[in-house]
Backbone as a chain_set.jsonl record, in Angstrom:
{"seq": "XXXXXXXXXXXXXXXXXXXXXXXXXXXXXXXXXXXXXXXXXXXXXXXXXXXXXXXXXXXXXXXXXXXXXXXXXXXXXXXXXXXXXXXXXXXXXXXXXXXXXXXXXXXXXXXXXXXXXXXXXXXXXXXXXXXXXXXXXXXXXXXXXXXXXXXXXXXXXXXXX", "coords": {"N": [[0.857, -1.176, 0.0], [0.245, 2.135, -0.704], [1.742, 5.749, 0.143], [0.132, 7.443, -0.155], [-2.185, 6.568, 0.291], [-2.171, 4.582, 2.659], [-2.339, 7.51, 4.292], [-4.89, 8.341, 3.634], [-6.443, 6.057, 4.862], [-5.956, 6.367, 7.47], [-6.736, 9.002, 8.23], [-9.549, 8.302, 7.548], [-9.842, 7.197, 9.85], [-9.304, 9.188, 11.865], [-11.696, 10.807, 11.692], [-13.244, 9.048, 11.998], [-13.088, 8.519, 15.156], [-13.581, 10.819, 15.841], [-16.178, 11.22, 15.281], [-17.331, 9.21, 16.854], [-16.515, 10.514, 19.597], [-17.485, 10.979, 21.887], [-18.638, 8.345, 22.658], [-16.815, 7.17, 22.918], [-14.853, 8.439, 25.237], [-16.792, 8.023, 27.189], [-16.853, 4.411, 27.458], [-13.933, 4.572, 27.772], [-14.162, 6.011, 30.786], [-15.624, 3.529, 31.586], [-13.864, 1.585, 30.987], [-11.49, 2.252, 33.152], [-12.784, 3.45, 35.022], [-14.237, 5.763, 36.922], [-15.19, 8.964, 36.653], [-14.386, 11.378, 34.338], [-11.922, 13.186, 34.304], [-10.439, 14.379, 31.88], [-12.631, 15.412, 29.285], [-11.865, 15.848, 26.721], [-10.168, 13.839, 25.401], [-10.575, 12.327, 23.137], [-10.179, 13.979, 21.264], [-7.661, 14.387, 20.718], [-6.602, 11.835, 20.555], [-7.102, 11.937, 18.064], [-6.182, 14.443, 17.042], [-3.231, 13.237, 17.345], [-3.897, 10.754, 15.251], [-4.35, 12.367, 12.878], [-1.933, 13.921, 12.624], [-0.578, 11.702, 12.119], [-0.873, 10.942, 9.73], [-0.356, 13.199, 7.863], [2.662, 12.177, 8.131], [2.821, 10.348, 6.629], [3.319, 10.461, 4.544], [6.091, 11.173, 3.893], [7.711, 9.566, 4.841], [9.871, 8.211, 3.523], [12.914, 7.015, 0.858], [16.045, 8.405, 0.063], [18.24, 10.278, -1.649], [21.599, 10.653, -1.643], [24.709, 12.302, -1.66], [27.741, 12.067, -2.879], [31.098, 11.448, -3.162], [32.734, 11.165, -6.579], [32.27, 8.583, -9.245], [29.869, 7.124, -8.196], [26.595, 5.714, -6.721], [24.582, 6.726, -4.228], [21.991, 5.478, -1.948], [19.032, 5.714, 0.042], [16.992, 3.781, 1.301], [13.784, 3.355, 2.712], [11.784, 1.099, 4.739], [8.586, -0.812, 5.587], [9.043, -2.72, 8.701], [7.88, -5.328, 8.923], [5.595, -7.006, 11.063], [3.991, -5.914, 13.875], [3.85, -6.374, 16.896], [2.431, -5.354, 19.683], [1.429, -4.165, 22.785], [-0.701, -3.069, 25.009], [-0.737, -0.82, 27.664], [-2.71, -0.896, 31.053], [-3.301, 1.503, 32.024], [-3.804, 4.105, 30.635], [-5.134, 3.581, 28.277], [-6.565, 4.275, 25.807], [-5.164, 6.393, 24.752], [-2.119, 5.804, 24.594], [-2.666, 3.928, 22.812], [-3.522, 5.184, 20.612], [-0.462, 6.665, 20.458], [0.883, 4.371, 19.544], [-0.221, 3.04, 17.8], [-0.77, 4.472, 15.313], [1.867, 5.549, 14.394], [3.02, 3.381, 13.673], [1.048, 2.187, 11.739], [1.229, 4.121, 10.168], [4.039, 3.807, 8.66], [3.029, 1.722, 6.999], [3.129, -1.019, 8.536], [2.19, -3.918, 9.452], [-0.03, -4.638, 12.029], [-0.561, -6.217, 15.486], [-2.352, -5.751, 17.992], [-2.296, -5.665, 21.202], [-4.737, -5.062, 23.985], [-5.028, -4.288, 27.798], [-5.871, -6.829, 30.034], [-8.073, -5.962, 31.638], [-8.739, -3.42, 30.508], [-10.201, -3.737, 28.075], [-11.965, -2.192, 26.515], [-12.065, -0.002, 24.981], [-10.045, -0.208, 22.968], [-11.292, -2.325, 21.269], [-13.366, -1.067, 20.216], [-12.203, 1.091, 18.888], [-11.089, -0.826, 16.883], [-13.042, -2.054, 16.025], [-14.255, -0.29, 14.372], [-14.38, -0.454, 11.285], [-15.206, 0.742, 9.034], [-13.193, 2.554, 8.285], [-11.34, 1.14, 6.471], [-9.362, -0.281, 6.926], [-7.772, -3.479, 6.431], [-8.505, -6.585, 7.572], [-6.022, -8.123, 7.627], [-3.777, -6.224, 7.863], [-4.395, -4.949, 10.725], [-4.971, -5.888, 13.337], [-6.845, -6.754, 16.327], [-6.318, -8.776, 19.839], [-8.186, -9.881, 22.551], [-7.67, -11.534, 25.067], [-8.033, -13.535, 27.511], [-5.896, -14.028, 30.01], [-3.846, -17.075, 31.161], [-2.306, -18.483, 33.979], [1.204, -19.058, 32.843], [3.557, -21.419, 31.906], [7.393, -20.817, 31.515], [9.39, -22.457, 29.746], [12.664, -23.381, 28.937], [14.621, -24.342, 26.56], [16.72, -26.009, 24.792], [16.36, -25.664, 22.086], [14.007, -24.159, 21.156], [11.648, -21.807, 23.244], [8.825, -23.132, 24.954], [5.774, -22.995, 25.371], [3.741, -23.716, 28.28], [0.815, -24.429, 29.856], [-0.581, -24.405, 33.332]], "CA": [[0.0, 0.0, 0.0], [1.592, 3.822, -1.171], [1.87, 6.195, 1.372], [-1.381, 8.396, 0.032], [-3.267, 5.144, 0.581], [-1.818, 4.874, 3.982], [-2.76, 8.349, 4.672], [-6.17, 8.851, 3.552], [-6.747, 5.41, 5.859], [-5.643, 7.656, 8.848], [-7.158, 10.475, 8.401], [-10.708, 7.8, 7.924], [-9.774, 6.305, 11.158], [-9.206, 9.942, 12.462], [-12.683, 11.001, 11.284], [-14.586, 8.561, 12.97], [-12.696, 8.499, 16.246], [-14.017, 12.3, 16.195], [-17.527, 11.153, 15.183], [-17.775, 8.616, 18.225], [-16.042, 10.469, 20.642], [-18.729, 11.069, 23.487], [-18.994, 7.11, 23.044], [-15.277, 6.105, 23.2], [-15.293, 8.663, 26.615], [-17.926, 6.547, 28.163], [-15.974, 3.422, 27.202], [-12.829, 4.805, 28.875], [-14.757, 6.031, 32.192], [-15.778, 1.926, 32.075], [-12.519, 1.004, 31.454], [-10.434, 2.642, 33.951], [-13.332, 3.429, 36.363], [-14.614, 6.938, 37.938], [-15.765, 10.199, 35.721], [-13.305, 11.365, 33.49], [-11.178, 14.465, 33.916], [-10.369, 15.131, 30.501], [-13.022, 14.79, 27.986], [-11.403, 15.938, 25.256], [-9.18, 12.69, 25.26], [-10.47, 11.527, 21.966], [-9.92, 14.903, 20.664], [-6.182, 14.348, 21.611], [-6.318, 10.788, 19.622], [-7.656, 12.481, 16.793], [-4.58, 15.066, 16.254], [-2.034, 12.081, 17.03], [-3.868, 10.412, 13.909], [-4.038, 13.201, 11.981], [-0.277, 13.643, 12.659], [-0.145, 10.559, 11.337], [-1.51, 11.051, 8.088], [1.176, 14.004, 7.363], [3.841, 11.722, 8.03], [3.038, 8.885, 5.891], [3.94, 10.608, 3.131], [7.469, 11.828, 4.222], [8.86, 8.508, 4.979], [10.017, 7.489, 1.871], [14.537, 7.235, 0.793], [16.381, 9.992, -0.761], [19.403, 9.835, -2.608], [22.671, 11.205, -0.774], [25.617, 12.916, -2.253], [28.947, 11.143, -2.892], [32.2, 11.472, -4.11], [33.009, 10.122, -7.723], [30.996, 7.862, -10.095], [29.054, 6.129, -7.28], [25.054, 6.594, -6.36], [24.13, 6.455, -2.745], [20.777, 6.431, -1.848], [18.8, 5.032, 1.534], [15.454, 3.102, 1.137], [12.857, 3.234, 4.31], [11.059, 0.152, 4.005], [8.271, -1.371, 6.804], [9.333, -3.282, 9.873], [6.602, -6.299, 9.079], [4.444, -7.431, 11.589], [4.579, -5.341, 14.917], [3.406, -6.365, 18.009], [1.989, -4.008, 20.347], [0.917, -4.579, 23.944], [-1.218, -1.793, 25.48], [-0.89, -1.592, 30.054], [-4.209, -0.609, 31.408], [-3.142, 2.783, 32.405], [-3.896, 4.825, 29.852], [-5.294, 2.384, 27.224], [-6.496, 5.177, 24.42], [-3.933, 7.264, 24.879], [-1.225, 4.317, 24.009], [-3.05, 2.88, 21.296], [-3.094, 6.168, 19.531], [1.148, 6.428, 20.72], [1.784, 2.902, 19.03], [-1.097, 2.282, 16.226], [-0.928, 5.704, 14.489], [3.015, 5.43, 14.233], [2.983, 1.457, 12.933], [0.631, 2.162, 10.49], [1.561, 4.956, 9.068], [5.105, 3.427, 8.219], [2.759, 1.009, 6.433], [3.414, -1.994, 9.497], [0.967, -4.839, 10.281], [-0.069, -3.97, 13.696], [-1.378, -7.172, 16.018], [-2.809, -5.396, 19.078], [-2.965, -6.704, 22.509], [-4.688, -4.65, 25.037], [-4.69, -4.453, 29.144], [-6.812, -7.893, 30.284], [-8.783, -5.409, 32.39], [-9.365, -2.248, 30.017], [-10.326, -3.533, 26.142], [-13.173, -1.759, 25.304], [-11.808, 1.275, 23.73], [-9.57, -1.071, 22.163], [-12.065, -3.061, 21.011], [-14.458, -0.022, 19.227], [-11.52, 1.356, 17.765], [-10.849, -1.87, 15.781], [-14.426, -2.085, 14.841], [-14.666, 0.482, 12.972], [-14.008, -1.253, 9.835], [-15.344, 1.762, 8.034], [-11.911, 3.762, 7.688], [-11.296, 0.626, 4.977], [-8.35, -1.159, 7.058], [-7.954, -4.922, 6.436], [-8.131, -7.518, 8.757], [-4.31, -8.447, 7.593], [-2.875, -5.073, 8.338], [-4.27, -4.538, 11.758], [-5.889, -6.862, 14.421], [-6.841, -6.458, 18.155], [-6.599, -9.746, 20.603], [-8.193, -9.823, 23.473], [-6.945, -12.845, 25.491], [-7.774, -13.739, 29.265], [-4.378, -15.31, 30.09], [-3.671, -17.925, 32.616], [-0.954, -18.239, 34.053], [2.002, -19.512, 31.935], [5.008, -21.49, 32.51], [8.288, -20.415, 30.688], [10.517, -23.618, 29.892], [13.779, -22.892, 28.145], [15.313, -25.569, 26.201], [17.922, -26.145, 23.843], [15.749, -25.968, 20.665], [13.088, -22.658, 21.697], [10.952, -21.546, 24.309], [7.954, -23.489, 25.388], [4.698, -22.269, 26.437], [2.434, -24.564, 28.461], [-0.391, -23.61, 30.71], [-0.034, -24.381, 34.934]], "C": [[0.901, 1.235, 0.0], [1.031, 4.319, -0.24], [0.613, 7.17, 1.482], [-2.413, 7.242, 0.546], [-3.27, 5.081, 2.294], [-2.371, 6.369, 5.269], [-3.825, 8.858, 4.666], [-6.954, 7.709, 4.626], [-6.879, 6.009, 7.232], [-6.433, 8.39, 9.284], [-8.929, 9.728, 8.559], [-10.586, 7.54, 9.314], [-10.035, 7.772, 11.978], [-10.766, 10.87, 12.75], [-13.59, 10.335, 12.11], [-14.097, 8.459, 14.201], [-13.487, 9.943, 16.162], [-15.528, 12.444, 16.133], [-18.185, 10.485, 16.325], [-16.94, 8.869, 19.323], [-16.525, 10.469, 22.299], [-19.075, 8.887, 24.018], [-17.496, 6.012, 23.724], [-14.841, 7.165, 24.55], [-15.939, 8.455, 27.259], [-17.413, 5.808, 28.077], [-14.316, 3.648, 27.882], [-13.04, 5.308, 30.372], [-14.769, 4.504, 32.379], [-14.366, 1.403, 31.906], [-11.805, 1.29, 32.843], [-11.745, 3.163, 35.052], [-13.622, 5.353, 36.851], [-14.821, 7.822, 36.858], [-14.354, 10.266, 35.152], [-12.898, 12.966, 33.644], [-10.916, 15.168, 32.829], [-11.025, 14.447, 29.515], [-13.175, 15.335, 26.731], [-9.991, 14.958, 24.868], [-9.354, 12.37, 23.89], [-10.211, 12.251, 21.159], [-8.367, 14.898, 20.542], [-5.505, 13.321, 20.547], [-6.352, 11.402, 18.408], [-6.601, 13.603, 16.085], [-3.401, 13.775, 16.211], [-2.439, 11.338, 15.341], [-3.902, 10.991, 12.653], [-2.372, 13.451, 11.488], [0.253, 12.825, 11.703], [-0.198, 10.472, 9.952], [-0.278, 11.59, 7.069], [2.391, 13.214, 7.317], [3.886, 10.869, 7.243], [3.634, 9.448, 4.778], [5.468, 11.407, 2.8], [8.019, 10.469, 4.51], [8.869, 7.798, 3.096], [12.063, 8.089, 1.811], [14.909, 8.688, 0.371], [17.683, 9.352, -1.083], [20.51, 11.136, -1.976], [23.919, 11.606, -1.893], [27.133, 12.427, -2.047], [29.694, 11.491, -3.858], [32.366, 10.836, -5.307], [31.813, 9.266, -8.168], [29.735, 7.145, -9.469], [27.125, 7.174, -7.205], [25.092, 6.068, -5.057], [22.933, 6.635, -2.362], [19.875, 5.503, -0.29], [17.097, 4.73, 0.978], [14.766, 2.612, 2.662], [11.705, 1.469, 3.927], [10.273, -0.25, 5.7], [8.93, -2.171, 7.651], [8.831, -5.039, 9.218], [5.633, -5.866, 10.079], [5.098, -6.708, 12.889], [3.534, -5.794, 16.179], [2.824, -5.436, 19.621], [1.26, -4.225, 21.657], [0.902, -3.26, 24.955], [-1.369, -2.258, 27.457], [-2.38, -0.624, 29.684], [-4.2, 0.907, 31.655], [-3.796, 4.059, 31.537], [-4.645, 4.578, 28.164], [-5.684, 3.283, 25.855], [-5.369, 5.781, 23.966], [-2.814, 6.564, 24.201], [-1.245, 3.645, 23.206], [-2.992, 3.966, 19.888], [-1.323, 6.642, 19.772], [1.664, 5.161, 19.808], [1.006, 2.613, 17.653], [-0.918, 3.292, 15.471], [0.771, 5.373, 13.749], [3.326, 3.929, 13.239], [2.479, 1.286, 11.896], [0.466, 2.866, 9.41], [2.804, 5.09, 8.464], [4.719, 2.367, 7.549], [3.306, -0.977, 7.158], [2.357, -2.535, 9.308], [1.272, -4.718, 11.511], [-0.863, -5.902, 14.1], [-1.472, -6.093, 17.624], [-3.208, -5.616, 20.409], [-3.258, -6.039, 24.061], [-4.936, -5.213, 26.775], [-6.292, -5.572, 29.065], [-8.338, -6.896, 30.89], [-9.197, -4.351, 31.31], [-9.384, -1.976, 28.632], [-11.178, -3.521, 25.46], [-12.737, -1.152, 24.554], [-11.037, 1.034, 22.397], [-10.454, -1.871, 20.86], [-13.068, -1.85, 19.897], [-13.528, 0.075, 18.327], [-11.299, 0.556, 16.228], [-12.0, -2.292, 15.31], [-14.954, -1.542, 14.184], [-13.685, 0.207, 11.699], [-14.216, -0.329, 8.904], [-14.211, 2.393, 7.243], [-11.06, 2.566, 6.438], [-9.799, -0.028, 5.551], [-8.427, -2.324, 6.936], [-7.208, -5.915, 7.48], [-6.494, -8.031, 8.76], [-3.793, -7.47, 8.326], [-3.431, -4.896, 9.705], [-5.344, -5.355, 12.778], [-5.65, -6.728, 15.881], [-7.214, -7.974, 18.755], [-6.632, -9.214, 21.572], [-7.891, -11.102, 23.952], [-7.311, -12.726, 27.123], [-6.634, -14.809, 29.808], [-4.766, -16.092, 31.319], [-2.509, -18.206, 32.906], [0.007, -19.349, 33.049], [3.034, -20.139, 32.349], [5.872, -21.059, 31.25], [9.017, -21.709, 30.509], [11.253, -23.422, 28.97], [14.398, -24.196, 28.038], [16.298, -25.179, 25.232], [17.252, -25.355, 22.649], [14.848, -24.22, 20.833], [12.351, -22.789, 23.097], [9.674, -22.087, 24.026], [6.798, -23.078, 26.256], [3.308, -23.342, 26.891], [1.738, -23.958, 29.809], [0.111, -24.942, 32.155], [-1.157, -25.968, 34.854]], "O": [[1.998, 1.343, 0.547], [0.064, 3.815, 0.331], [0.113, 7.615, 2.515], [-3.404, 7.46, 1.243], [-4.192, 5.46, 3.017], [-2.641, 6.324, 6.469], [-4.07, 9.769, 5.457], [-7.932, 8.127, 5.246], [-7.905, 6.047, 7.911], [-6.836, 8.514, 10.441], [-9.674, 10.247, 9.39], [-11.616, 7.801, 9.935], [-10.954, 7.703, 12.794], [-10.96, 11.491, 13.795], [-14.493, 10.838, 12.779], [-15.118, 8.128, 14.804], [-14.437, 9.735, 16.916], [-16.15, 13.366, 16.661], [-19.253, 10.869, 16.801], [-16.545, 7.947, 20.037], [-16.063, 10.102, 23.379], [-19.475, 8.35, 25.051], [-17.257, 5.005, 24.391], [-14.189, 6.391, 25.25], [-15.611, 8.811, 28.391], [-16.7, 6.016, 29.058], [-13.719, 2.724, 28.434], [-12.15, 5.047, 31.181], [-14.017, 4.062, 33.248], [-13.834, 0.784, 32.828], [-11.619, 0.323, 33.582], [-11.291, 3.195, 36.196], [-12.564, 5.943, 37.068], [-14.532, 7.233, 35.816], [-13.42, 9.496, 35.379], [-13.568, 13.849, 33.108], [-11.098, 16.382, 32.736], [-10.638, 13.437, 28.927], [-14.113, 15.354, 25.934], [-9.026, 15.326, 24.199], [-8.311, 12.1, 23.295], [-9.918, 11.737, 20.08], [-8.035, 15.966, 20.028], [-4.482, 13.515, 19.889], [-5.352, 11.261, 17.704], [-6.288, 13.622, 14.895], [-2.815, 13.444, 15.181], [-1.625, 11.324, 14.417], [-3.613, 10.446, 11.587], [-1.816, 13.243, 10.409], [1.106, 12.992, 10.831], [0.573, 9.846, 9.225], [0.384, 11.078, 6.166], [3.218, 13.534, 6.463], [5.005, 10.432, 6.974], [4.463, 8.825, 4.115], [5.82, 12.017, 1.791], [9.224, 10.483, 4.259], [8.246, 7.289, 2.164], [12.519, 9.073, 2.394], [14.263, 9.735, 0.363], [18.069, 8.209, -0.838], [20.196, 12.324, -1.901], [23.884, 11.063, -2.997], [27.6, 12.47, -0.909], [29.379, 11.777, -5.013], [32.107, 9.64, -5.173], [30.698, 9.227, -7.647], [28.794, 6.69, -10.118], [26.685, 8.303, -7.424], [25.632, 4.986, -4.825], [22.526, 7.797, -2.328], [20.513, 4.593, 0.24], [16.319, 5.478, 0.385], [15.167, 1.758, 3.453], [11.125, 1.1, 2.906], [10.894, -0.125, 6.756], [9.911, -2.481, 6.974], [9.741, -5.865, 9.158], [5.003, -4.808, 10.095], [6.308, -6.752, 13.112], [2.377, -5.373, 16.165], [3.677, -5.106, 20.445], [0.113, -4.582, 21.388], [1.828, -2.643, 25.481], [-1.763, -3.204, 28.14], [-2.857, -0.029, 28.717], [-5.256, 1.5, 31.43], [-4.288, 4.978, 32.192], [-4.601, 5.332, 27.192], [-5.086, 2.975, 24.824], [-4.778, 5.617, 22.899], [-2.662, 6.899, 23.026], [-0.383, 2.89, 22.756], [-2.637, 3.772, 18.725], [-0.993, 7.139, 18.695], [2.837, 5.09, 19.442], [1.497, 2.084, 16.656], [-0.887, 2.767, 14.358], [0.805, 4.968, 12.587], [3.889, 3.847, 12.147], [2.945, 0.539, 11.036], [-0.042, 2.665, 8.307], [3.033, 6.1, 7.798], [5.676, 1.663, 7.223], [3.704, -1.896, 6.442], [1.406, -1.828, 8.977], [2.376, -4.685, 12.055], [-1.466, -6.607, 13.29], [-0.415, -5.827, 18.196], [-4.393, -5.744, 20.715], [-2.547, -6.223, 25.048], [-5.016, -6.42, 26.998], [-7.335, -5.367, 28.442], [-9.481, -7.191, 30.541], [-10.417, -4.456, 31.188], [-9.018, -0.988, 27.997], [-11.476, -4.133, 24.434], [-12.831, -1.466, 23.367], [-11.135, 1.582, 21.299], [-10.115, -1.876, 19.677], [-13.29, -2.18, 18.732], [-13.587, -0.481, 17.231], [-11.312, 0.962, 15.066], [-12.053, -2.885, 14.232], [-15.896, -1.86, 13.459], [-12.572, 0.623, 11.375], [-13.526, -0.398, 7.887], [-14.179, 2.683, 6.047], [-10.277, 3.04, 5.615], [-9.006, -0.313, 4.654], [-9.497, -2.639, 7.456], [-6.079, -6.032, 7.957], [-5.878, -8.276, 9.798], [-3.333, -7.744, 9.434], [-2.428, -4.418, 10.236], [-6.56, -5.181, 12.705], [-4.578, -6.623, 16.477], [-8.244, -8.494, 18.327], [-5.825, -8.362, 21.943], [-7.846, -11.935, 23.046], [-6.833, -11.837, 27.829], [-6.637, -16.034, 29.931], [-5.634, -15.888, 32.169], [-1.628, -18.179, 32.046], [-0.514, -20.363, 32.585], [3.651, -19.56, 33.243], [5.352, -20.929, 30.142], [9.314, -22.08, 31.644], [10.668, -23.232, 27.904], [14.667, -24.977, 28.95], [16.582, -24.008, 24.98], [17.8, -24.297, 22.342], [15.463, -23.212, 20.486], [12.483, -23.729, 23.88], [9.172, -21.715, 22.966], [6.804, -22.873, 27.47], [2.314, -23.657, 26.237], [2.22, -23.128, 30.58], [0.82, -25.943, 32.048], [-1.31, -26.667, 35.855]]}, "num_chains": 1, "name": "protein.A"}
């Protein structure tokens, strides 16, 4: 996907975060618990993704200046697949800090917010409207249990208690 593609995604995503914001500040009161001090939080998300938009189309190489017959030039290219694990603290706030940035370097995002606080999480990634695909960006919720770690020769082993 080119970086206007990337950016007009954004700026959808940024759009409807601004259309349901009275709903995704109710959804963070239930997350995190008690009235909300600042409710212009989603207003807040909504420049970070805007932000985002502008930048997609600035990452891209350039071609550097060198002595003699040679070309030099630097190519930006995605990461892949990025992993992303949101704490409970702040859970909008953090998701627009890590998802705006990831996917506007054209990243697959996998999303994994706080066990305790993944509604807002959870809306965000349902608005399917702004035209992202389930490849490029997915939210797990997961109720863990506890885990053991066992380290072997070969990889790491994950079996349940």
């Amino acid at each position: 996907m080119d970086a206007l593609d990337r950016s007009c995604l954004l700026y959808k995503l940024a759009d409807l975060i601004d259309r349901d914001h009275i709903y995704l500040t109710s959804l963070k009161n239930l997350d995190n618990g008690g009235p909300s001090p600042n409710k212009y939080l989603p207003d807040v998300i909504k420049c970070y993704c805007t932000l985002h938009t502008w930048w997609a189309s600035k990452l891209h190489g350039s071609t550097l200046p060198v002595d003699g017959p040679h070309l030099c030039f630097t190519s930006k290219e995605p990461v892949g697949i990025v992993g992303q694990i949101i704490s409970g603290d702040f859970p909008l706030l953090m998701q627009a800090w890590t998802l705006g940035p990831a996917l506007c370097a054209g990243n697959t995002v996998v999303l994994k917010p706080a066990q305790r606080t993944p509604l807002t999480a959870l809306h965000i990634a349902s608005l399917k409207e702004a035209g992202f695909f389930s490849q490029v960006w997915s939210t797990l919720c997961l109720v863990m249990s506890p885990l053991v770690l066992e380290f072997t020769d070969e990889c790491t082993v994950l079996a349940h208690k």
